[in-house]
Amino acid sequence: MKYVSTRGEAPVLGFDDVLLAGLATDGGLYVPETWPALAATDLKRMKGMRYEEAAFKIMRPFIEGAIPDEDLFHIIENAYAGFDTDTPAPMRDLGDGLWLMELFHGPTLAFKDVAMQFLGGVFDHVLSQRGERVTIIGATSGDTGSAAIDAMRGKHAIDIFMLHPEGRVSDVQRRQMTSVMDGNVHNIAIDGTFDDCQDLVKAMFNDPAFRGRHNLSAVNSINWVRVMAQIVYYITAAAELGAPDNPVAFSVPTGNFGNVFAGYAASRMGLPISQLLVASNRNDILTRFFDTGAMAMGDVYATLSPSMDIQVSSNFERLLFELCHRDGAKVAAVMQEFRDTGRYDVAESALGEARMLFDGACYDDDQTTVEMHRHFDATGEQIDPHTAVALAAAREHRREAAIPMVVLSTAHPAKFGKAVEAATGAVPALPDKVADLMDRDERCTSLANDLDVLEAFIDDTQAQNKGAA
Ligand SMILES: *Cc1c(COP(=O)(O)O)cnc(C)c1O
């Protein structure tokens, strides 16, 4: 499989180059040159199949030749060995045709583990084959950092430096990062905000000497391999509920649009999806887009569902590329307009096309709390605030009652314990595997919000690593 950039100017690359590149050189995102077709007979056979086997069948055409079959199968097996449940995507029947797909049974209690654990194995494999090493640098406000650290810990070809804003992530989220003691994991608390951390990361990537010296790489949500790994659970869920003969709908709590884009990709592969409901919190840029066809940036508000506190959904560019009928020059022009003015409008026909599949809906913190409370009252089960946004959307905006709708549950309630406790009156318990999290030792370096200081720290750390090796 070859991959093309959404902006049409970057070189066409194979799977492993796309994995390591992250962003394309023209500023675009990589997408597969064609969407592989899912055969109806294969889809039928996936009902009841082990998740790992289905994942192998679904992802193989995207990887085609870049990783030998046997190695790919091992990477998938290892990725999901650390989940608490038989499958990384168990489904729970809520009645009335609503289903909850729980994607949070991985090591860091949020759905990002499903793709990140796989990505870690793929990185390690490809780098070992090529005899290369990379330094992964990222900024996190919570979920991404812990998922990335857990996925990369102990991998020989990788060092990971993760920046978080000192004192501005929850105790659980910080400890999930700083209690990892592997020598290749480096946590840095920056005296600043999340935006400061992100600016520092961007500045390091824009420093050619530094970037070259450390062979920098990123694992943020624009990495194609993360999107690809998320396609799998849309397909396994649909197969469980009667695809290919019967259609299925999904409600997805959305931030960067990576997760719901994977649903779109599954539909392009031939999965009969009748509706993709894009659920947002008060940061409602996507809801407004699907209502009006205008993508117009607003302020970012802090909410109970912080992993969706985003105004610019970076993965949306992949959908825009399809809505522009894969005209890269057009996408480049639209994205330039967005950078210049904070707004763009798509044609009526493009909006119409998007609306055949997508709807948007948004819920503020009060409505989110009401939904957590309602669900607890009705079932005795706690759900996290991100999941509550998607469940509220599903109950109000499902198009057809006769078609089952799967709500993606993206975080364990204990990960956002304060909000869940406030809504339900009960403290959600941390799962056994992390029950001692609050007693573990922590390792973290505090640094000023200063590029020179940060680069010097990374230079020194890596020089010591080389000395030790
Ligand atoms: C990251 C995240 C989301 C948003 O997913 P996107 O792929 O960015 O749309 C939703 N819920 C939780 C708990 C997350 O960590």
Short mmCIF file of C-alpha atoms in Angstrom, two decimals, residues 5-429:
data_model
loop_
_atom_site.label_atom_id
_atom_site.label_comp_id
_atom_site.label_asym_id
_atom_site.label_seq_id
_atom_site.Cartn_x
_atom_site.Cartn_y
_atom_site.Cartn_z
CA SER A 5 -0.49 13.50 1.46
CA THR A 6 -3.77 15.39 1.87
CA ARG A 7 -1.99 18.46 0.43
CA GLY A 8 -0.73 16.70 -2.69
CA GLU A 9 2.87 17.94 -2.66
CA ALA A 10 4.77 15.54 -0.40
CA PRO A 11 6.33 12.36 -1.78
CA VAL A 12 4.22 9.21 -1.98
CA LEU A 13 5.50 6.88 0.76
CA GLY A 14 5.25 3.27 1.85
CA PHE A 15 3.95 2.12 5.24
CA ASP A 16 7.15 2.32 7.31
CA ASP A 17 8.11 5.76 6.04
CA VAL A 18 4.60 7.01 6.86
CA LEU A 19 4.94 5.51 10.34
CA LEU A 20 8.19 7.39 11.03
CA ALA A 21 7.30 10.63 9.22
CA GLY A 22 4.08 11.47 11.10
CA LEU A 23 3.30 14.75 9.36
CA ALA A 24 3.99 15.00 5.59
CA THR A 25 6.65 17.47 4.38
CA ASP A 26 3.96 19.69 2.78
CA GLY A 27 2.21 20.01 6.14
CA GLY A 28 -0.49 17.49 5.14
CA LEU A 29 -1.50 14.15 6.63
CA TYR A 30 -0.89 10.78 5.01
CA VAL A 31 -3.84 8.68 3.84
CA PRO A 32 -3.88 5.38 1.92
CA GLU A 33 -3.84 5.79 -1.86
CA THR A 34 -6.95 3.57 -2.05
CA TRP A 35 -9.33 2.11 0.54
CA PRO A 36 -8.98 -1.67 0.69
CA ALA A 37 -12.34 -3.46 0.29
CA LEU A 38 -13.71 -5.70 3.03
CA ALA A 39 -15.18 -8.84 1.49
CA ALA A 40 -18.68 -9.67 2.77
CA THR A 41 -17.60 -13.26 3.39
CA ASP A 42 -14.65 -12.10 5.55
CA LEU A 43 -16.92 -9.78 7.49
CA LYS A 44 -19.37 -12.63 8.17
CA ARG A 45 -16.54 -14.75 9.48
CA MET A 46 -15.48 -12.04 11.93
CA LYS A 47 -18.52 -12.56 14.12
CA GLY A 48 -17.17 -14.32 17.20
CA MET A 49 -13.58 -14.28 15.88
CA ARG A 50 -10.78 -13.39 18.34
CA TYR A 51 -10.08 -9.65 18.22
CA GLU A 52 -6.39 -10.24 17.43
CA GLU A 53 -7.22 -12.39 14.41
CA ALA A 54 -9.73 -9.88 13.09
CA ALA A 55 -7.18 -7.08 13.61
CA PHE A 56 -4.64 -9.00 11.56
CA LYS A 57 -7.08 -9.52 8.68
CA ILE A 58 -8.26 -5.89 8.73
CA MET A 59 -4.86 -4.18 9.00
CA ARG A 60 -2.84 -6.47 6.73
CA PRO A 61 -3.83 -4.77 3.41
CA PHE A 62 -2.67 -1.39 4.80
CA ILE A 63 0.74 -2.80 5.76
CA GLU A 64 1.17 -5.05 2.74
CA GLY A 65 4.70 -6.40 2.70
CA ALA A 66 6.23 -3.84 5.09
CA ILE A 67 6.00 -6.26 8.04
CA PRO A 68 6.08 -10.04 7.53
CA ASP A 69 2.79 -11.73 8.49
CA GLU A 70 4.26 -13.67 11.37
CA ASP A 71 5.82 -10.56 12.93
CA LEU A 72 2.63 -8.56 12.43
CA PHE A 73 0.65 -11.23 14.22
CA HIS A 74 3.09 -11.19 17.16
CA ILE A 75 2.94 -7.40 17.42
CA ILE A 76 -0.87 -7.57 17.60
CA GLU A 77 -0.83 -10.36 20.19
CA ASN A 78 1.63 -8.43 22.38
CA ALA A 79 -0.29 -5.18 22.03
CA TYR A 80 -3.43 -6.65 23.60
CA ALA A 81 -1.85 -9.05 26.10
CA GLY A 82 -1.84 -6.28 28.73
CA PHE A 83 -5.60 -5.66 28.63
CA ASP A 84 -7.77 -6.88 31.51
CA THR A 85 -10.51 -8.28 29.30
CA ASP A 86 -10.58 -11.13 26.72
CA THR A 87 -10.94 -8.54 23.97
CA PRO A 88 -9.74 -4.91 24.05
CA ALA A 89 -13.24 -3.86 22.91
CA PRO A 90 -15.93 -5.69 24.92
CA MET A 91 -19.55 -4.68 24.31
CA ARG A 92 -22.28 -4.15 26.86
CA ASP A 93 -25.97 -4.25 25.92
CA LEU A 94 -27.80 -1.17 27.25
CA GLY A 95 -31.19 -2.21 25.84
CA ASP A 96 -33.28 -0.43 23.18
CA GLY A 97 -30.63 -1.17 20.56
CA LEU A 98 -27.96 0.87 22.36
CA TRP A 99 -24.58 -0.72 23.05
CA LEU A 100 -21.57 0.50 25.01
CA MET A 101 -18.18 -0.55 23.61
CA GLU A 102 -15.63 -0.31 26.44
CA LEU A 103 -12.25 0.67 25.04
CA PHE A 104 -10.59 1.53 28.37
CA HIS A 105 -9.35 -1.83 29.68
CA GLY A 106 -5.73 -1.21 28.64
CA PRO A 107 -2.81 -0.22 30.90
CA THR A 108 -3.62 3.52 31.19
CA LEU A 109 -7.43 3.26 31.34
CA ALA A 110 -8.31 5.20 28.16
CA PHE A 111 -9.05 4.18 24.58
CA LYS A 112 -5.74 5.58 23.33
CA ASP A 113 -4.08 2.39 24.61
CA VAL A 114 -5.83 0.35 21.89
CA ALA A 115 -3.89 2.08 19.11
CA MET A 116 -0.81 3.16 21.07
CA GLN A 117 0.10 -0.32 22.37
CA PHE A 118 0.06 -1.52 18.75
CA LEU A 119 2.00 1.54 17.56
CA GLY A 120 4.76 0.88 20.13
CA GLY A 121 5.28 -2.65 18.79
CA VAL A 122 5.27 -1.46 15.18
CA PHE A 123 7.81 1.30 15.89
CA ASP A 124 10.13 -1.11 17.66
CA HIS A 125 9.89 -3.65 14.85
CA VAL A 126 10.45 -1.21 11.99
CA LEU A 127 13.33 0.56 13.75
CA SER A 128 15.10 -2.71 14.60
CA GLN A 129 14.77 -3.86 10.97
CA ARG A 130 16.29 -0.60 9.77
CA GLY A 131 18.94 -0.46 12.49
CA GLU A 132 17.72 2.99 13.53
CA ARG A 133 16.80 4.73 16.79
CA VAL A 134 14.37 7.57 17.37
CA THR A 135 13.70 10.06 20.12
CA ILE A 136 9.99 10.58 20.59
CA ILE A 137 9.04 14.00 21.90
CA GLY A 138 5.53 14.97 22.90
CA ALA A 139 3.43 17.33 24.97
CA THR A 140 0.44 16.11 26.91
CA SER A 141 -2.42 17.42 28.96
CA GLY A 142 -3.11 13.88 30.18
CA ASP A 143 -4.29 10.81 28.28
CA THR A 144 -1.93 10.83 25.30
CA GLY A 145 1.22 11.09 27.39
CA SER A 146 0.44 8.20 29.69
CA ALA A 147 -0.66 5.98 26.80
CA ALA A 148 2.49 6.81 24.80
CA ILE A 149 4.82 6.24 27.75
CA ASP A 150 3.29 2.89 28.58
CA ALA A 151 3.48 1.82 24.93
CA MET A 152 7.14 2.83 24.50
CA ARG A 153 8.58 1.82 27.90
CA GLY A 154 11.50 -0.59 27.64
CA LYS A 155 11.69 -0.44 23.83
CA HIS A 156 15.37 -0.57 22.83
CA ALA A 157 15.21 1.57 19.70
CA ILE A 158 13.23 4.38 21.35
CA ASP A 159 13.72 7.13 23.91
CA ILE A 160 10.66 9.12 24.91
CA PHE A 161 10.62 12.62 26.41
CA MET A 162 7.14 13.71 27.51
CA LEU A 163 6.38 17.28 28.57
CA HIS A 164 3.45 18.12 30.81
CA PRO A 165 2.47 21.44 32.42
CA GLU A 166 3.63 21.30 36.06
CA GLY A 167 0.68 21.14 38.48
CA ARG A 168 -1.89 21.20 35.68
CA VAL A 169 -2.60 17.51 35.11
CA SER A 170 -4.59 15.36 37.51
CA ASP A 171 -2.75 13.26 40.11
CA VAL A 172 -3.82 10.03 38.43
CA GLN A 173 -2.67 11.23 35.02
CA ARG A 174 0.68 12.51 36.33
CA ARG A 175 1.43 9.37 38.30
CA GLN A 176 0.58 7.16 35.33
CA MET A 177 3.50 8.89 33.59
CA THR A 178 5.99 9.61 36.35
CA SER A 179 5.81 6.21 38.07
CA VAL A 180 7.23 4.48 34.99
CA MET A 181 10.87 3.74 35.86
CA ASP A 182 12.21 2.37 32.57
CA GLY A 183 15.47 4.03 31.56
CA ASN A 184 14.17 5.14 28.14
CA VAL A 185 11.27 7.14 29.65
CA HIS A 186 11.88 10.79 30.57
CA ASN A 187 9.14 12.91 32.13
CA ILE A 188 9.56 16.67 32.13
CA ALA A 189 7.29 19.03 34.08
CA ILE A 190 7.38 22.48 32.45
CA ASP A 191 6.75 25.62 34.46
CA GLY A 192 3.92 26.75 32.13
CA THR A 193 0.67 25.74 30.44
CA PHE A 194 -0.12 22.92 28.03
CA ASP A 195 0.17 25.39 25.15
CA ASP A 196 3.67 26.33 26.34
CA CYS A 197 4.60 22.63 26.27
CA GLN A 198 3.22 22.26 22.75
CA ASP A 199 5.11 25.35 21.57
CA LEU A 200 8.35 23.92 22.96
CA VAL A 201 7.78 20.64 21.12
CA LYS A 202 7.05 22.50 17.88
CA ALA A 203 10.18 24.61 18.34
CA MET A 204 12.34 21.49 18.78
CA PHE A 205 10.89 19.98 15.59
CA ASN A 206 11.60 23.28 13.81
CA ASP A 207 15.25 23.27 14.93
CA PRO A 208 16.91 21.27 12.10
CA ALA A 209 20.21 20.69 13.94
CA PHE A 210 18.48 19.44 17.08
CA ARG A 211 15.96 17.42 15.10
CA GLY A 212 18.68 15.72 13.08
CA ARG A 213 20.94 15.11 16.09
CA HIS A 214 18.23 13.15 17.89
CA ASN A 215 16.23 11.74 14.94
CA LEU A 216 13.03 13.16 16.41
CA SER A 217 9.69 11.43 15.93
CA ALA A 218 6.13 11.97 17.16
CA VAL A 219 3.26 9.72 18.18
CA ASN A 220 0.43 12.26 18.18
CA SER A 221 -2.98 11.46 16.80
CA ILE A 222 -2.16 12.47 13.23
CA ASN A 223 0.03 9.35 12.93
CA TRP A 224 -1.74 7.16 10.38
CA VAL A 225 -0.91 3.96 12.26
CA ARG A 226 -3.03 5.08 15.23
CA VAL A 227 -6.03 5.73 13.01
CA MET A 228 -5.52 2.39 11.27
CA ALA A 229 -5.50 0.43 14.53
CA GLN A 230 -8.78 2.09 15.52
CA ILE A 231 -10.59 0.91 12.37
CA VAL A 232 -10.55 -2.61 13.80
CA TYR A 233 -13.07 -2.16 16.61
CA TYR A 234 -15.67 -0.50 14.37
CA ILE A 235 -15.56 -3.61 12.21
CA THR A 236 -15.59 -6.17 15.04
CA ALA A 237 -18.53 -4.34 16.70
CA ALA A 238 -20.50 -4.24 13.45
CA ALA A 239 -19.76 -7.92 12.75
CA GLU A 240 -21.07 -8.78 16.24
CA LEU A 241 -24.28 -6.84 15.54
CA GLY A 242 -25.08 -8.37 12.16
CA ALA A 243 -22.91 -6.74 9.45
CA PRO A 244 -22.72 -7.18 6.50
CA ASP A 245 -26.46 -7.97 6.39
CA ASN A 246 -27.53 -5.27 8.84
CA PRO A 247 -26.26 -1.70 9.21
CA VAL A 248 -24.84 -0.27 12.45
CA ALA A 249 -24.50 3.29 13.81
CA PHE A 250 -21.83 4.74 16.14
CA SER A 251 -21.68 7.63 18.60
CA VAL A 252 -18.12 8.84 19.21
CA PRO A 253 -16.83 11.32 21.82
CA THR A 254 -14.60 13.44 19.63
CA GLY A 255 -11.60 15.74 20.05
CA ASN A 256 -8.98 15.51 17.32
CA PHE A 257 -11.33 13.53 15.03
CA GLY A 258 -8.93 10.55 14.92
CA ASN A 259 -11.28 8.03 16.45
CA VAL A 260 -14.35 8.95 14.41
CA PHE A 261 -12.26 9.20 11.23
CA ALA A 262 -11.39 5.53 11.76
CA GLY A 263 -15.15 4.87 11.62
CA TYR A 264 -15.32 6.77 8.35
CA ALA A 265 -12.43 4.67 7.00
CA ALA A 266 -14.31 1.49 7.96
CA SER A 267 -17.31 2.75 6.02
CA ARG A 268 -15.12 3.46 2.98
CA MET A 269 -13.89 -0.13 3.22
CA GLY A 270 -17.49 -1.25 2.80
CA LEU A 271 -18.73 -1.60 6.40
CA PRO A 272 -22.47 -0.79 6.40
CA ILE A 273 -22.48 2.21 8.77
CA SER A 274 -25.71 4.20 8.69
CA GLN A 275 -24.64 7.09 10.97
CA LEU A 276 -21.53 8.47 12.66
CA LEU A 277 -22.53 10.77 15.49
CA VAL A 278 -19.73 13.23 16.36
CA ALA A 279 -20.25 14.05 20.05
CA SER A 280 -18.56 17.14 21.53
CA ASN A 281 -18.50 19.03 24.81
CA ARG A 282 -18.87 22.80 24.99
CA ASN A 283 -16.06 23.08 22.45
CA ASP A 284 -18.53 22.70 19.60
CA ILE A 285 -16.64 23.62 16.42
CA LEU A 286 -17.50 20.26 14.82
CA THR A 287 -21.19 20.45 15.76
CA ARG A 288 -21.35 23.88 14.12
CA PHE A 289 -19.57 22.52 11.07
CA PHE A 290 -22.03 19.67 10.51
CA ASP A 291 -24.91 22.09 11.06
CA THR A 292 -23.72 24.85 8.73
CA GLY A 293 -20.71 23.81 6.61
CA ALA A 294 -18.57 26.52 8.23
CA MET A 295 -15.45 25.56 10.18
CA ALA A 296 -14.96 28.58 12.42
CA MET A 297 -12.47 28.62 15.28
CA GLY A 298 -13.69 29.81 18.69
CA ASP A 299 -12.16 29.97 22.16
CA VAL A 300 -11.13 26.78 23.93
CA TYR A 301 -13.06 26.13 27.17
CA ALA A 302 -11.89 23.83 29.96
CA THR A 303 -14.56 21.17 30.62
CA LEU A 304 -15.17 17.96 32.57
CA SER A 305 -14.05 16.02 29.47
CA PRO A 306 -10.60 17.58 28.93
CA SER A 307 -9.48 15.19 26.19
CA MET A 308 -12.06 16.87 23.96
CA ASP A 309 -11.11 20.47 24.84
CA ILE A 310 -9.94 21.23 21.33
CA GLN A 311 -10.93 23.81 18.76
CA VAL A 312 -8.92 22.60 15.78
CA SER A 313 -9.41 18.88 15.11
CA SER A 314 -6.23 17.99 13.24
CA ASN A 315 -7.51 14.73 11.77
CA PHE A 316 -10.48 16.48 10.18
CA GLU A 317 -8.14 17.34 7.29
CA ARG A 318 -8.35 13.68 6.25
CA LEU A 319 -12.13 13.97 5.83
CA LEU A 320 -11.76 17.33 4.10
CA PHE A 321 -9.47 15.63 1.56
CA GLU A 322 -12.26 13.14 0.75
CA LEU A 323 -14.91 15.89 0.62
CA CYS A 324 -12.64 17.73 -1.87
CA HIS A 325 -12.52 14.51 -3.94
CA ARG A 326 -8.84 14.06 -3.11
CA ASP A 327 -7.77 17.37 -4.65
CA GLY A 328 -4.63 18.13 -2.58
CA ALA A 329 -4.19 21.65 -3.97
CA LYS A 330 -7.73 22.50 -2.89
CA VAL A 331 -7.10 21.18 0.64
CA ALA A 332 -3.87 23.18 0.87
CA ALA A 333 -5.73 26.35 -0.14
CA VAL A 334 -8.54 25.74 2.36
CA MET A 335 -6.09 25.07 5.20
CA GLN A 336 -4.20 28.27 4.32
CA GLU A 337 -7.47 30.21 4.48
CA PHE A 338 -8.18 28.65 7.89
CA ARG A 339 -4.75 29.67 9.19
CA ASP A 340 -5.16 33.21 7.85
CA THR A 341 -8.76 33.88 8.87
CA GLY A 342 -9.74 31.22 11.43
CA ARG A 343 -12.54 30.07 9.15
CA TYR A 344 -13.46 28.22 5.98
CA ASP A 345 -16.70 27.11 4.32
CA VAL A 346 -17.22 23.96 2.31
CA ALA A 347 -19.54 23.80 -0.73
CA GLU A 348 -23.19 22.83 -0.22
CA SER A 349 -22.55 19.59 -2.11
CA ALA A 350 -19.63 18.66 0.17
CA LEU A 351 -21.68 19.37 3.28
CA GLY A 352 -24.52 17.28 1.85
CA GLU A 353 -22.11 14.41 1.26
CA ALA A 354 -20.73 14.64 4.80
CA ARG A 355 -24.22 14.74 6.28
CA MET A 356 -25.23 11.49 4.62
CA LEU A 357 -23.08 9.78 7.25
CA PHE A 358 -22.23 12.34 9.96
CA ASP A 359 -24.23 14.31 12.53
CA GLY A 360 -22.81 16.54 15.24
CA ALA A 361 -24.14 17.11 18.76
CA CYS A 362 -22.70 18.94 21.78
CA TYR A 363 -23.31 18.81 25.54
CA ASP A 364 -22.06 21.19 28.19
CA ASP A 365 -20.79 20.22 31.65
CA ASP A 366 -24.22 20.41 33.32
CA GLN A 367 -25.74 18.10 30.71
CA THR A 368 -22.74 15.78 31.01
CA THR A 369 -23.22 15.56 34.77
CA VAL A 370 -26.96 14.92 34.36
CA GLU A 371 -26.19 12.08 31.94
CA MET A 372 -23.64 10.44 34.29
CA HIS A 373 -26.23 10.67 37.07
CA ARG A 374 -29.09 9.36 34.92
CA HIS A 375 -27.05 6.38 33.75
CA PHE A 376 -25.94 5.55 37.30
CA ASP A 377 -29.53 5.77 38.55
CA ALA A 378 -30.83 3.55 35.77
CA THR A 379 -28.07 0.91 35.77
CA GLY A 380 -25.88 1.28 38.86
CA GLU A 381 -22.88 1.68 36.51
CA GLN A 382 -20.56 4.68 36.39
CA ILE A 383 -19.39 6.17 33.10
CA ASP A 384 -16.72 8.81 32.57
CA PRO A 385 -17.59 12.33 31.29
CA HIS A 386 -16.35 11.69 27.71
CA THR A 387 -18.52 8.60 27.45
CA ALA A 388 -21.46 10.50 28.95
CA VAL A 389 -21.29 13.10 26.17
CA ALA A 390 -21.50 10.34 23.54
CA LEU A 391 -24.28 8.48 25.37
CA ALA A 392 -26.38 11.64 25.69
CA ALA A 393 -25.89 12.27 21.96
CA ALA A 394 -26.85 8.70 21.12
CA ARG A 395 -30.10 8.89 23.07
CA GLU A 396 -31.13 12.17 21.43
CA HIS A 397 -29.75 12.04 17.90
CA ARG A 398 -30.03 8.45 16.75
CA ARG A 399 -31.60 8.52 13.29
CA GLU A 400 -33.26 5.10 13.22
CA ALA A 401 -34.45 3.19 16.25
CA ALA A 402 -34.36 -0.06 14.26
CA ILE A 403 -30.59 0.19 13.69
CA PRO A 404 -28.33 -0.62 16.65
CA MET A 405 -26.08 2.21 17.82
CA VAL A 406 -22.71 1.58 19.49
CA VAL A 407 -21.51 4.25 21.94
CA LEU A 408 -17.73 4.33 22.25
CA SER A 409 -16.72 4.42 25.91
CA THR A 410 -13.28 6.01 25.87
CA ALA A 411 -12.14 6.23 29.50
CA HIS A 412 -12.48 4.34 32.77
CA PRO A 413 -14.61 6.33 35.24
CA ALA A 414 -11.77 6.33 37.80
CA LYS A 415 -9.59 8.29 35.39
CA PHE A 416 -11.94 11.24 35.84
CA GLY A 417 -12.96 10.30 39.36
CA LYS A 418 -13.80 13.77 40.70
CA ALA A 419 -16.38 14.51 37.99
CA VAL A 420 -17.86 11.02 38.28
CA GLU A 421 -18.08 11.28 42.07
CA ALA A 422 -19.78 14.67 41.85
CA ALA A 423 -22.39 13.26 39.46
CA THR A 424 -23.06 9.91 41.14
CA GLY A 425 -22.15 10.42 44.79
CA ALA A 426 -19.78 7.46 44.74
CA VAL A 427 -16.00 7.38 44.29
CA PRO A 428 -15.15 5.15 41.31
CA ALA A 429 -12.54 2.55 42.32
#
